[in-house]
Structures are given as structure tokens and as C-alpha cells.
Amino acid sequence: MRHRLKDVAERAGVSVKTVSNVVNGYLHVRPDTRARVEEAIAELNYRPNLSARNLRKGRTGVIALAVPELDIPYFAELARHVVTAAAEHGWTVLIDQTGGGPEQERKVAGGIGDHLIDGLILSPLALTAEDLAGLAGMPMVLLGERIDHGPADHVAIDNVAAAHAVTAHLIGLGRRRIAAIGAQRTPEGVSARLRLAGYAAALAEADIGYDERLVAPAPAWHRADGATALRHLLASGVRPDAVFCFNDTLALGALRALHEAGLRVPEDVAVAGFDDIEDGRFSVPTLTTISPDKERIARLAVDLLANRLTGDPEAPPQELTAPHHLIPRESTTP
């Protein structure tokens, strides 16, 4: 049986209003009274009716997370952390996939229907700051690199520094013909351009010339794209001694293509990725990668959204950077 406020009040010998004050965290309840109410709550295993509470506040208790692709493992793992962080606020998370298209991104940024969600965490690929500025002012936090210094709070990692770190790791192992897989020249390819910039900067620091023949494009960052890009590199006559893939799924595809070509990893070609997805910890060999702190990204985003919902909605947008670190594994270090 689900107990009500009235049941707790009767058990504690206080009014329903007093129980409500304790449940909602009001400070003016006497300590001995609060203790009796909390004891009654524990004895009855009382759980507040969050739906009723949210309705009284004009909220649904639901936030949304919208990402480009759920079959990219990075976004699936990030979503898990967002759900965990949101649960601490008593929120349910509605997860949507935009495909990186402007219409779907515009739809979710507009609120996914009137009064359905209280706020949105969005990882855009197509929308611009100008697009978002023209939409209704729903509380929103942006992820990724597509929009910075825009009209909403923003959480990202330093992609240039991260790509520099993994490229420098390969150089430190004595590799000099380092390929980069994942280049994109489209407006949506901001992350790709930042990671390419970090790669180029590390080469320049080591006095290694930038060779356009070693930079392989990938229209999407899936396993098949990584395998195709690596096969094209080998077919062109270019023989890299290391490969930096702009995400781990590209790297998993590249590992397969190297195996098919009879090349050993890392003895013949070292391979590194980006994102630290779980699959890379179980590949053969295990995958060296850049690990963005996905749990920290999720928590920062949820906390920023909570501040918008409970604090000053007109405060200037915040730009926060989550940490990352390099994880060397078997694909670069035997």
C-alpha cells in the first residue's frame, strides 16, 4: 500500500502541513518535530508524489537529451550518465535522436511539444547560435563543439588539446608516418576540424611535415567508415606506421582492415582512437584512446540545467570544459 502525507502525519502526531514542510526541506520546522516526521517517513517507507509536486510548480519532472545518433556508443554511454545524474534531481529523461539534421534539431530545441519537458540537453550538429536565438527560451544546455559562446549554457572538452595528446603519444613511440582518419569538411564537422588541428599541431611541434595523403576523410564516424578509409590509404600506396582515428568506432573498423591486410597492431601500425567506449576495452588488441570524462560531462550539463530551472533564468550563459585523459593500451604499446 502506498502511504500518504496524512498517514505520516498521524504516525508522527503532527499536521499534514508540517509533514509537507519537512518533505520540501523548509527550515523553520523544530528539530525534534523534524526528527519525529523523518522517523515516521522511514517507518512507513513513504515516497513523495513527484508528479503532483511538479504539477504544483508548473513542471513535468521530465527533461530531454537529444543526440545525433544512439548507435554511436559514445552517445549511448553519455545518455546513461545523464539519466543517473538526472535521477538525483527526481527527473525522468526523454531521449531523442536527431540524426544531426536541422529540422529535427530545430524541433527538439523548440520544446518537443508544449509543456512536455522542463528543459533540454542538446548535442547539435546542424543548428547555429542564430538558429537557437530565434527559438523559444526553454532552459537548454548544449554539448559538443558545434556552438560555443551561444545563447545557452555549454559543456565541451578541449578537442584540440586531446588530439594533440594522442598524436604526441604516437610520436613518442617513434612513429613518423601518422595517418588521421575522420576528416570532415562539412559545416557539421566542427569536432573533426578541431581534432585535425590538434593532430597537425603535434606534428609541427615534432618537426614532422603535414602530409595530406595521410589524412583520410570519413563522411560518418562508424566502424565501416574506418575500415573503408584505412583500405583506401593502403590502396593509395601510403603506408602509415600509426593511425589516429577521430573516434573509437572508426578505430575498430581500422583494426579490422589492418587485420585483413595482414598488418600487425601495434608492431607494423599503431592505432589510437577517441572516446573510450567500452568496446575498445575488449577489442583485440585493446584500444589506446582519449577518454573524455563522460560522467563529468553529464553531471555538469544536468547541474547547469537545474540552475536554470531553480535559479536565475536570465543569468549569462556559462561555458564549462570537462576533463579528458589519454589511456594507452595494447594497440600502441605491445
Coordinates of C-alpha atoms in Angstrom, one line a residue, residues 50 53-54 57 59 61-63 82-92 118 298-307 309-310:
L50 CA 6.7 13.8 -7.5
R53 CA 4.7 18.2 -6.7
N54 CA 5.9 19.0 -10.2
K57 CA 5.3 24.0 -9.6
R59 CA 6.7 21.4 -14.3
G61 CA 9.6 16.4 -14.0
V62 CA 10.9 15.4 -17.4
I63 CA 13.9 16.7 -19.2
V82 CA 22.7 11.8 -17.9
V83 CA 19.9 9.5 -16.7
T84 CA 21.9 8.8 -13.5
A85 CA 22.6 12.5 -12.8
A86 CA 19.0 13.5 -13.6
A87 CA 17.6 10.9 -11.1
E88 CA 19.3 12.7 -8.3
H89 CA 17.0 15.7 -9.1
G90 CA 14.0 13.4 -9.3
W91 CA 13.8 13.8 -13.1
T92 CA 12.9 11.4 -15.9
D118 CA 11.1 21.2 -18.5
A298 CA 26.7 14.6 -17.9
R299 CA 26.8 15.9 -14.3
L300 CA 27.9 19.4 -15.4
A301 CA 25.1 19.5 -18.0
V302 CA 22.4 18.3 -15.6
D303 CA 23.6 20.7 -12.9
L304 CA 23.5 23.7 -15.3
L305 CA 20.0 22.8 -16.3
A306 CA 19.0 22.5 -12.7
N307 CA 20.4 26.0 -12.0
L309 CA 15.2 25.8 -13.5
T310 CA 15.6 26.8 -9.9

